Amino acid sequence: IKAGAWADPAGLAGTAGMTAGMLTEGTKTRSAPQIAQATEALGATLESGGGQESASVTLNVMPGKLAEAMAIMADVARNPAFAQEELERQQAQSLDGLSVSYQQPGSLAGFATAPVIFAGTPFGHVPGGTPASIAKIQTSDLAKIHQAYYRPDNAVLVLTGAITPDEGFALAEKAFGDWK
């Protein structure tokens, strides 16, 4: 998805990354444990996350289970719940991670670099957020990022492995074909 940290709203550094990270933390039809159990039962791994320039949902599964796993992947990408309790858990984890990072000189230098080098551009903030910005993120902020950027005309689906192009197109159509 073309929605990285550059898409963070002013004063809310880390929102795009938090949005991407929370995709696997529950949908409108599945809880986070249900998503984990379903993917595990298929022998699959399903992860989501964001970077400076993009966000991704990554699925690894054996070809025989791909159709079932892609249905879960499509649900995660298209219908995140952004539950308040999950946001609070993610915020607490992010704040813990920052407190550790703030103890390391190399990390501190990294936090200072982007705001100085890229000042005045969409890249001129700390991509993962700061303690102040992370505490301000609301579920509505995540929903706005998702609504604005998580759409088929702003996404790329890549299939690799033991699958033919025709099989891939058919699976993509089944999982994502009605995505508006």
PDB file of N, CA, C and O in Angstrom, residues 25-91:
ATOM      1  N   GLU A  25      -4.683  -7.027  13.977  1.00  0.00           N
ATOM      2  CA  GLU A  25      -5.160  -7.031  15.365  1.00  0.00           C
ATOM      3  C   GLU A  25      -6.683  -7.019  15.468  1.00  0.00           C
ATOM      4  O   GLU A  25      -7.242  -6.563  16.457  1.00  0.00           O
ATOM      5  N   GLY A  26      -7.335  -7.512  14.449  1.00  0.00           N
ATOM      6  CA  GLY A  26      -8.790  -7.640  14.477  1.00  0.00           C
ATOM      7  C   GLY A  26      -9.446  -6.947  13.302  1.00  0.00           C
ATOM      8  O   GLY A  26      -9.006  -5.896  12.856  1.00  0.00           O
ATOM      9  N   THR A  27     -10.497  -7.610  12.794  1.00  0.00           N
ATOM     10  CA  THR A  27     -11.297  -7.037  11.712  1.00  0.00           C
ATOM     11  C   THR A  27     -12.732  -6.904  12.204  1.00  0.00           C
ATOM     12  O   THR A  27     -13.029  -7.228  13.357  1.00  0.00           O
ATOM     13  N   LYS A  28     -13.604  -6.487  11.319  1.00  0.00           N
ATOM     14  CA  LYS A  28     -15.009  -6.349  11.688  1.00  0.00           C
ATOM     15  C   LYS A  28     -15.667  -7.709  11.905  1.00  0.00           C
ATOM     16  O   LYS A  28     -16.734  -7.792  12.501  1.00  0.00           O
ATOM     17  N   THR A  29     -15.021  -8.792  11.440  1.00  0.00           N
ATOM     18  CA  THR A  29     -15.595 -10.129  11.594  1.00  0.00           C
ATOM     19  C   THR A  29     -14.716 -11.094  12.382  1.00  0.00           C
ATOM     20  O   THR A  29     -15.181 -12.165  12.750  1.00  0.00           O
ATOM     21  N   ARG A  30     -13.442 -10.732  12.627  1.00  0.00           N
ATOM     22  CA  ARG A  30     -12.520 -11.631  13.331  1.00  0.00           C
ATOM     23  C   ARG A  30     -11.737 -10.852  14.385  1.00  0.00           C
ATOM     24  O   ARG A  30     -11.239  -9.774  14.110  1.00  0.00           O
ATOM     25  N   SER A  31     -11.563 -11.451  15.545  1.00  0.00           N
ATOM     26  CA  SER A  31     -10.711 -10.863  16.576  1.00  0.00           C
ATOM     27  C   SER A  31      -9.253 -11.194  16.254  1.00  0.00           C
ATOM     28  O   SER A  31      -8.971 -12.059  15.419  1.00  0.00           O
ATOM     29  N   ALA A  32      -8.344 -10.539  16.927  1.00  0.00           N
ATOM     30  CA  ALA A  32      -6.922 -10.828  16.739  1.00  0.00           C
ATOM     31  C   ALA A  32      -6.614 -12.300  17.028  1.00  0.00           C
ATOM     32  O   ALA A  32      -5.917 -12.948  16.235  1.00  0.00           O
ATOM     33  N   PRO A  33      -7.122 -12.880  18.126  1.00  0.00           N
ATOM     34  CA  PRO A  33      -6.860 -14.311  18.354  1.00  0.00           C
ATOM     35  C   PRO A  33      -7.459 -15.197  17.257  1.00  0.00           C
ATOM     36  O   PRO A  33      -6.860 -16.200  16.879  1.00  0.00           O
ATOM     37  N   GLN A  34      -8.625 -14.843  16.740  1.00  0.00           N
ATOM     38  CA  GLN A  34      -9.224 -15.637  15.666  1.00  0.00           C
ATOM     39  C   GLN A  34      -8.374 -15.577  14.398  1.00  0.00           C
ATOM     40  O   GLN A  34      -8.212 -16.586  13.709  1.00  0.00           O
ATOM     41  N   ILE A  35      -7.830 -14.409  14.090  1.00  0.00           N
ATOM     42  CA  ILE A  35      -6.949 -14.268  12.929  1.00  0.00           C
ATOM     43  C   ILE A  35      -5.711 -15.130  13.122  1.00  0.00           C
ATOM     44  O   ILE A  35      -5.311 -15.881  12.224  1.00  0.00           O
ATOM     45  N   ALA A  36      -5.124 -15.057  14.303  1.00  0.00           N
ATOM     46  CA  ALA A  36      -3.918 -15.849  14.590  1.00  0.00           C
ATOM     47  C   ALA A  36      -4.208 -17.338  14.528  1.00  0.00           C
ATOM     48  O   ALA A  36      -3.433 -18.109  13.943  1.00  0.00           O
ATOM     49  N   GLN A  37      -5.314 -17.768  15.097  1.00  0.00           N
ATOM     50  CA  GLN A  37      -5.665 -19.188  15.093  1.00  0.00           C
ATOM     51  C   GLN A  37      -5.941 -19.688  13.677  1.00  0.00           C
ATOM     52  O   GLN A  37      -5.501 -20.778  13.294  1.00  0.00           O
ATOM     53  N   ALA A  38      -6.653 -18.901  12.893  1.00  0.00           N
ATOM     54  CA  ALA A  38      -6.994 -19.317  11.528  1.00  0.00           C
ATOM     55  C   ALA A  38      -5.751 -19.421  10.651  1.00  0.00           C
ATOM     56  O   ALA A  38      -5.607 -20.383   9.887  1.00  0.00           O
ATOM     57  N   THR A  39      -4.850 -18.452  10.761  1.00  0.00           N
ATOM     58  CA  THR A  39      -3.639 -18.513   9.940  1.00  0.00           C
ATOM     59  C   THR A  39      -2.728 -19.650  10.407  1.00  0.00           C
ATOM     60  O   THR A  39      -2.145 -20.350   9.584  1.00  0.00           O
ATOM     61  N   GLU A  40      -2.654 -19.832  11.707  1.00  0.00           N
ATOM     62  CA  GLU A  40      -1.831 -20.922  12.240  1.00  0.00           C
ATOM     63  C   GLU A  40      -2.384 -22.278  11.799  1.00  0.00           C
ATOM     64  O   GLU A  40      -1.621 -23.187  11.450  1.00  0.00           O
ATOM     65  N   ALA A  41      -3.698 -22.429  11.802  1.00  0.00           N
ATOM     66  CA  ALA A  41      -4.313 -23.696  11.382  1.00  0.00           C
ATOM     67  C   ALA A  41      -4.000 -24.004   9.919  1.00  0.00           C
ATOM     68  O   ALA A  41      -3.952 -25.175   9.525  1.00  0.00           O
ATOM     69  N   LEU A  42      -3.765 -22.968   9.123  1.00  0.00           N
ATOM     70  CA  LEU A  42      -3.406 -23.157   7.713  1.00  0.00           C
ATOM     71  C   LEU A  42      -1.894 -23.321   7.514  1.00  0.00           C
ATOM     72  O   LEU A  42      -1.443 -23.494   6.388  1.00  0.00           O
ATOM     73  N   GLY A  43      -1.143 -23.211   8.597  1.00  0.00           N
ATOM     74  CA  GLY A  43       0.311 -23.265   8.488  1.00  0.00           C
ATOM     75  C   GLY A  43       0.874 -22.001   7.858  1.00  0.00           C
ATOM     76  O   GLY A  43       1.947 -22.022   7.256  1.00  0.00           O
ATOM     77  N   ALA A  44       0.151 -20.921   7.994  1.00  0.00           N
ATOM     78  CA  ALA A  44       0.513 -19.656   7.351  1.00  0.00           C
ATOM     79  C   ALA A  44       1.068 -18.668   8.364  1.00  0.00           C
ATOM     80  O   ALA A  44       0.868 -18.814   9.576  1.00  0.00           O
ATOM     81  N   THR A  45       1.754 -17.673   7.863  1.00  0.00           N
ATOM     82  CA  THR A  45       2.108 -16.506   8.662  1.00  0.00           C
ATOM     83  C   THR A  45       1.511 -15.299   7.968  1.00  0.00           C
ATOM     84  O   THR A  45       1.538 -15.187   6.737  1.00  0.00           O
ATOM     85  N   LEU A  46       0.959 -14.403   8.757  1.00  0.00           N
ATOM     86  CA  LEU A  46       0.337 -13.190   8.253  1.00  0.00           C
ATOM     87  C   LEU A  46       0.835 -12.043   9.108  1.00  0.00           C
ATOM     88  O   LEU A  46       0.656 -12.055  10.325  1.00  0.00           O
ATOM     89  N   GLU A  47       1.483 -11.081   8.473  1.00  0.00           N
ATOM     90  CA  GLU A  47       2.059  -9.945   9.192  1.00  0.00           C
ATOM     91  C   GLU A  47       1.699  -8.658   8.477  1.00  0.00           C
ATOM     92  O   GLU A  47       1.459  -8.659   7.265  1.00  0.00           O
ATOM     93  N   SER A  48       1.695  -7.574   9.225  1.00  0.00           N
ATOM     94  CA  SER A  48       1.481  -6.260   8.624  1.00  0.00           C
ATOM     95  C   SER A  48       2.397  -5.264   9.308  1.00  0.00           C
ATOM     96  O   SER A  48       2.784  -5.442  10.455  1.00  0.00           O
ATOM     97  N   GLY A  49       2.729  -4.224   8.578  1.00  0.00           N
ATOM     98  CA  GLY A  49       3.592  -3.192   9.135  1.00  0.00           C
ATOM     99  C   GLY A  49       3.790  -2.062   8.149  1.00  0.00           C
ATOM    100  O   GLY A  49       3.399  -2.156   6.985  1.00  0.00           O
ATOM    101  N   GLY A  50       4.374  -1.013   8.642  1.00  0.00           N
ATOM    102  CA  GLY A  50       4.590   0.161   7.799  1.00  0.00           C
ATOM    103  C   GLY A  50       6.002   0.670   7.888  1.00  0.00           C
ATOM    104  O   GLY A  50       6.711   0.411   8.862  1.00  0.00           O
ATOM    105  N   GLY A  51       6.401   1.379   6.864  1.00  0.00           N
ATOM    106  CA  GLY A  51       7.715   1.995   6.810  1.00  0.00           C
ATOM    107  C   GLY A  51       7.590   3.457   6.427  1.00  0.00           C
ATOM    108  O   GLY A  51       6.514   4.045   6.507  1.00  0.00           O
ATOM    109  N   GLN A  52       8.679   4.023   5.986  1.00  0.00           N
ATOM    110  CA  GLN A  52       8.703   5.435   5.617  1.00  0.00           C
ATOM    111  C   GLN A  52       7.838   5.711   4.379  1.00  0.00           C
ATOM    112  O   GLN A  52       7.169   6.725   4.313  1.00  0.00           O
ATOM    113  N   GLU A  53       7.881   4.801   3.407  1.00  0.00           N
ATOM    114  CA  GLU A  53       7.206   5.069   2.143  1.00  0.00           C
ATOM    115  C   GLU A  53       6.008   4.177   1.842  1.00  0.00           C
ATOM    116  O   GLU A  53       5.239   4.481   0.929  1.00  0.00           O
ATOM    117  N   SER A  54       5.836   3.086   2.568  1.00  0.00           N
ATOM    118  CA  SER A  54       4.741   2.177   2.254  1.00  0.00           C
ATOM    119  C   SER A  54       4.341   1.349   3.467  1.00  0.00           C
ATOM    120  O   SER A  54       5.031   1.344   4.482  1.00  0.00           O
ATOM    121  N   ALA A  55       3.227   0.655   3.302  1.00  0.00           N
ATOM    122  CA  ALA A  55       2.745  -0.303   4.297  1.00  0.00           C
ATOM    123  C   ALA A  55       2.542  -1.626   3.581  1.00  0.00           C
ATOM    124  O   ALA A  55       2.382  -1.657   2.352  1.00  0.00           O
ATOM    125  N   SER A  56       2.536  -2.707   4.336  1.00  0.00           N
ATOM    126  CA  SER A  56       2.364  -4.001   3.686  1.00  0.00           C
ATOM    127  C   SER A  56       1.627  -4.987   4.575  1.00  0.00           C
ATOM    128  O   SER A  56       1.638  -4.883   5.796  1.00  0.00           O
ATOM    129  N   VAL A  57       0.988  -5.928   3.912  1.00  0.00           N
ATOM    130  CA  VAL A  57       0.425  -7.108   4.541  1.00  0.00           C
ATOM    131  C   VAL A  57       1.116  -8.267   3.836  1.00  0.00           C
ATOM    132  O   VAL A  57       1.062  -8.372   2.611  1.00  0.00           O
ATOM    133  N   THR A  58       1.790  -9.101   4.606  1.00  0.00           N
ATOM    134  CA  THR A  58       2.582 -10.181   4.029  1.00  0.00           C
ATOM    135  C   THR A  58       2.015 -11.521   4.481  1.00  0.00           C
ATOM    136  O   THR A  58       1.815 -11.742   5.676  1.00  0.00           O
ATOM    137  N   LEU A  59       1.780 -12.387   3.514  1.00  0.00           N
ATOM    138  CA  LEU A  59       1.240 -13.720   3.766  1.00  0.00           C
ATOM    139  C   LEU A  59       2.207 -14.755   3.210  1.00  0.00           C
ATOM    140  O   LEU A  59       2.629 -14.647   2.063  1.00  0.00           O
ATOM    141  N   ASN A  60       2.556 -15.730   4.013  1.00  0.00           N
ATOM    142  CA  ASN A  60       3.362 -16.872   3.567  1.00  0.00           C
ATOM    143  C   ASN A  60       2.579 -18.128   3.883  1.00  0.00           C
ATOM    144  O   ASN A  60       2.200 -18.362   5.039  1.00  0.00           O
ATOM    145  N   VAL A  61       2.344 -18.942   2.846  1.00  0.00           N
ATOM    146  CA  VAL A  61       1.546 -20.146   3.022  1.00  0.00           C
ATOM    147  C   VAL A  61       1.847 -21.110   1.874  1.00  0.00           C
ATOM    148  O   VAL A  61       2.251 -20.681   0.791  1.00  0.00           O
ATOM    149  N   MET A  62       1.624 -22.371   2.104  1.00  0.00           N
ATOM    150  CA  MET A  62       1.802 -23.378   1.054  1.00  0.00           C
ATOM    151  C   MET A  62       0.702 -23.186   0.002  1.00  0.00           C
ATOM    152  O   MET A  62      -0.419 -22.792   0.337  1.00  0.00           O
ATOM    153  N   PRO A  63       1.001 -23.476  -1.257  1.00  0.00           N
ATOM    154  CA  PRO A  63       0.041 -23.228  -2.342  1.00  0.00           C
ATOM    155  C   PRO A  63      -1.337 -23.861  -2.130  1.00  0.00           C
ATOM    156  O   PRO A  63      -2.352 -23.266  -2.481  1.00  0.00           O
ATOM    157  N   GLY A  64      -1.407 -25.028  -1.544  1.00  0.00           N
ATOM    158  CA  GLY A  64      -2.683 -25.699  -1.342  1.00  0.00           C
ATOM    159  C   GLY A  64      -3.615 -24.992  -0.373  1.00  0.00           C
ATOM    160  O   GLY A  64      -4.819 -25.252  -0.364  1.00  0.00           O
ATOM    161  N   LYS A  65      -3.076 -24.117   0.431  1.00  0.00           N
ATOM    162  CA  LYS A  65      -3.877 -23.374   1.418  1.00  0.00           C
ATOM    163  C   LYS A  65      -4.011 -21.889   1.056  1.00  0.00           C
ATOM    164  O   LYS A  65      -4.549 -21.104   1.816  1.00  0.00           O
ATOM    165  N   LEU A  66      -3.514 -21.527  -0.121  1.00  0.00           N
ATOM    166  CA  LEU A  66      -3.457 -20.117  -0.495  1.00  0.00           C
ATOM    167  C   LEU A  66      -4.830 -19.463  -0.579  1.00  0.00           C
ATOM    168  O   LEU A  66      -5.013 -18.351  -0.105  1.00  0.00           O
ATOM    169  N   ALA A  67      -5.812 -20.109  -1.166  1.00  0.00           N
ATOM    170  CA  ALA A  67      -7.139 -19.502  -1.311  1.00  0.00           C
ATOM    171  C   ALA A  67      -7.738 -19.155   0.053  1.00  0.00           C
ATOM    172  O   ALA A  67      -8.246 -18.041   0.252  1.00  0.00           O
ATOM    173  N   GLU A  68      -7.659 -20.097   0.997  1.00  0.00           N
ATOM    174  CA  GLU A  68      -8.203 -19.849   2.336  1.00  0.00           C
ATOM    175  C   GLU A  68      -7.434 -18.728   3.039  1.00  0.00           C
ATOM    176  O   GLU A  68      -8.027 -17.866   3.691  1.00  0.00           O
ATOM    177  N   ALA A  69      -6.126 -18.754   2.922  1.00  0.00           N
ATOM    178  CA  ALA A  69      -5.298 -17.750   3.588  1.00  0.00           C
ATOM    179  C   ALA A  69      -5.490 -16.367   2.962  1.00  0.00           C
ATOM    180  O   ALA A  69      -5.489 -15.360   3.672  1.00  0.00           O
ATOM    181  N   MET A  70      -5.650 -16.321   1.644  1.00  0.00           N
ATOM    182  CA  MET A  70      -5.856 -15.022   0.995  1.00  0.00           C
ATOM    183  C   MET A  70      -7.176 -14.389   1.415  1.00  0.00           C
ATOM    184  O   MET A  70      -7.293 -13.170   1.473  1.00  0.00           O
ATOM    185  N   ALA A  71      -8.175 -15.193   1.739  1.00  0.00           N
ATOM    186  CA  ALA A  71      -9.441 -14.653   2.234  1.00  0.00           C
ATOM    187  C   ALA A  71      -9.219 -13.926   3.560  1.00  0.00           C
ATOM    188  O   ALA A  71      -9.785 -12.854   3.797  1.00  0.00           O
ATOM    189  N   ILE A  72      -8.378 -14.488   4.409  1.00  0.00           N
ATOM    190  CA  ILE A  72      -8.058 -13.837   5.685  1.00  0.00           C
ATOM    191  C   ILE A  72      -7.248 -12.569   5.424  1.00  0.00           C
ATOM    192  O   ILE A  72      -7.510 -11.514   6.009  1.00  0.00           O
ATOM    193  N   MET A  73      -6.284 -12.667   4.529  1.00  0.00           N
ATOM    194  CA  MET A  73      -5.464 -11.506   4.178  1.00  0.00           C
ATOM    195  C   MET A  73      -6.328 -10.365   3.647  1.00  0.00           C
ATOM    196  O   MET A  73      -6.142  -9.203   4.026  1.00  0.00           O
ATOM    197  N   ALA A  74      -7.273 -10.692   2.784  1.00  0.00           N
ATOM    198  CA  ALA A  74      -8.158  -9.665   2.229  1.00  0.00           C
ATOM    199  C   ALA A  74      -8.995  -9.016   3.328  1.00  0.00           C
ATOM    200  O   ALA A  74      -9.180  -7.793   3.341  1.00  0.00           O
ATOM    201  N   ASP A  75      -9.480  -9.817   4.256  1.00  0.00           N
ATOM    202  CA  ASP A  75     -10.269  -9.283   5.364  1.00  0.00           C
ATOM    203  C   ASP A  75      -9.428  -8.324   6.205  1.00  0.00           C
ATOM    204  O   ASP A  75      -9.880  -7.236   6.563  1.00  0.00           O
ATOM    205  N   VAL A  76      -8.206  -8.715   6.488  1.00  0.00           N
ATOM    206  CA  VAL A  76      -7.291  -7.898   7.289  1.00  0.00           C
ATOM    207  C   VAL A  76      -6.994  -6.563   6.585  1.00  0.00           C
ATOM    208  O   VAL A  76      -7.025  -5.501   7.202  1.00  0.00           O
ATOM    209  N   ALA A  77      -6.722  -6.626   5.298  1.00  0.00           N
ATOM    210  CA  ALA A  77      -6.377  -5.410   4.556  1.00  0.00           C
ATOM    211  C   ALA A  77      -7.571  -4.490   4.366  1.00  0.00           C
ATOM    212  O   ALA A  77      -7.425  -3.264   4.385  1.00  0.00           O
ATOM    213  N   ARG A  78      -8.739  -5.059   4.207  1.00  0.00           N
ATOM    214  CA  ARG A  78      -9.915  -4.271   3.837  1.00  0.00           C
ATOM    215  C   ARG A  78     -10.807  -3.860   4.997  1.00  0.00           C
ATOM    216  O   ARG A  78     -11.489  -2.844   4.909  1.00  0.00           O
ATOM    217  N   ASN A  79     -10.845  -4.653   6.069  1.00  0.00           N
ATOM    218  CA  ASN A  79     -11.855  -4.448   7.119  1.00  0.00           C
ATOM    219  C   ASN A  79     -11.304  -4.367   8.536  1.00  0.00           C
ATOM    220  O   ASN A  79     -11.836  -5.001   9.447  1.00  0.00           O
ATOM    221  N   PRO A  80     -10.241  -3.619   8.775  1.00  0.00           N
ATOM    222  CA  PRO A  80      -9.710  -3.583  10.146  1.00  0.00           C
ATOM    223  C   PRO A  80     -10.714  -2.955  11.114  1.00  0.00           C
ATOM    224  O   PRO A  80     -11.463  -2.049  10.754  1.00  0.00           O
ATOM    225  N   ALA A  81     -10.707  -3.457  12.343  1.00  0.00           N
ATOM    226  CA  ALA A  81     -11.634  -2.956  13.360  1.00  0.00           C
ATOM    227  C   ALA A  81     -11.072  -1.745  14.095  1.00  0.00           C
ATOM    228  O   ALA A  81     -11.829  -0.884  14.534  1.00  0.00           O
ATOM    229  N   PHE A  82      -9.760  -1.684  14.268  1.00  0.00           N
ATOM    230  CA  PHE A  82      -9.116  -0.633  15.049  1.00  0.00           C
ATOM    231  C   PHE A  82      -9.790  -0.485  16.418  1.00  0.00           C
ATOM    232  O   PHE A  82     -10.208   0.597  16.818  1.00  0.00           O
ATOM    233  N   ALA A  83      -9.891  -1.591  17.125  1.00  0.00           N
ATOM    234  CA  ALA A  83     -10.513  -1.598  18.452  1.00  0.00           C
ATOM    235  C   ALA A  83      -9.696  -0.761  19.436  1.00  0.00           C
ATOM    236  O   ALA A  83      -8.460  -0.789  19.412  1.00  0.00           O
ATOM    237  N   GLN A  84     -10.381  -0.050  20.289  1.00  0.00           N
ATOM    238  CA  GLN A  84      -9.734   0.830  21.251  1.00  0.00           C
ATOM    239  C   GLN A  84      -8.749   0.085  22.145  1.00  0.00           C
ATOM    240  O   GLN A  84      -7.638   0.546  22.375  1.00  0.00           O
ATOM    241  N   GLU A  85      -9.145  -1.093  22.635  1.00  0.00           N
ATOM    242  CA  GLU A  85      -8.255  -1.841  23.526  1.00  0.00           C
ATOM    243  C   GLU A  85      -6.986  -2.301  22.793  1.00  0.00           C
ATOM    244  O   GLU A  85      -5.913  -2.331  23.380  1.00  0.00           O
ATOM    245  N   GLU A  86      -7.113  -2.627  21.518  1.00  0.00           N
ATOM    246  CA  GLU A  86      -5.932  -3.009  20.736  1.00  0.00           C
ATOM    247  C   GLU A  86      -5.037  -1.791  20.490  1.00  0.00           C
ATOM    248  O   GLU A  86      -3.815  -1.896  20.532  1.00  0.00           O
ATOM    249  N   LEU A  87      -5.640  -0.635  20.229  1.00  0.00           N
ATOM    250  CA  LEU A  87      -4.850   0.586  20.056  1.00  0.00           C
ATOM    251  C   LEU A  87      -4.079   0.887  21.332  1.00  0.00           C
ATOM    252  O   LEU A  87      -2.880   1.199  21.285  1.00  0.00           O
ATOM    253  N   GLU A  88      -4.726   0.791  22.469  1.00  0.00           N
ATOM    254  CA  GLU A  88      -4.051   1.072  23.740  1.00  0.00           C
ATOM    255  C   GLU A  88      -2.886   0.109  23.968  1.00  0.00           C
ATOM    256  O   GLU A  88      -1.821   0.506  24.438  1.00  0.00           O
ATOM    257  N   ARG A  89      -3.075  -1.155  23.590  1.00  0.00           N
ATOM    258  CA  ARG A  89      -2.001  -2.140  23.721  1.00  0.00           C
ATOM    259  C   ARG A  89      -0.847  -1.787  22.786  1.00  0.00           C
ATOM    260  O   ARG A  89       0.322  -1.816  23.182  1.00  0.00           O
ATOM    261  N   GLN A  90      -1.153  -1.436  21.555  1.00  0.00           N
ATOM    262  CA  GLN A  90      -0.119  -1.056  20.588  1.00  0.00           C
ATOM    263  C   GLN A  90       0.611   0.215  21.031  1.00  0.00           C
ATOM    264  O   GLN A  90       1.830   0.320  20.875  1.00  0.00           O
ATOM    265  N   GLN A  91      -0.125   1.165  21.568  1.00  0.00           N
ATOM    266  CA  GLN A  91       0.505   2.391  22.066  1.00  0.00           C
ATOM    267  C   GLN A  91       1.463   2.076  23.205  1.00  0.00           C
ATOM    268  O   GLN A  91       2.584   2.605  23.245  1.00  0.00           O
TER     269      GLN A  91
END
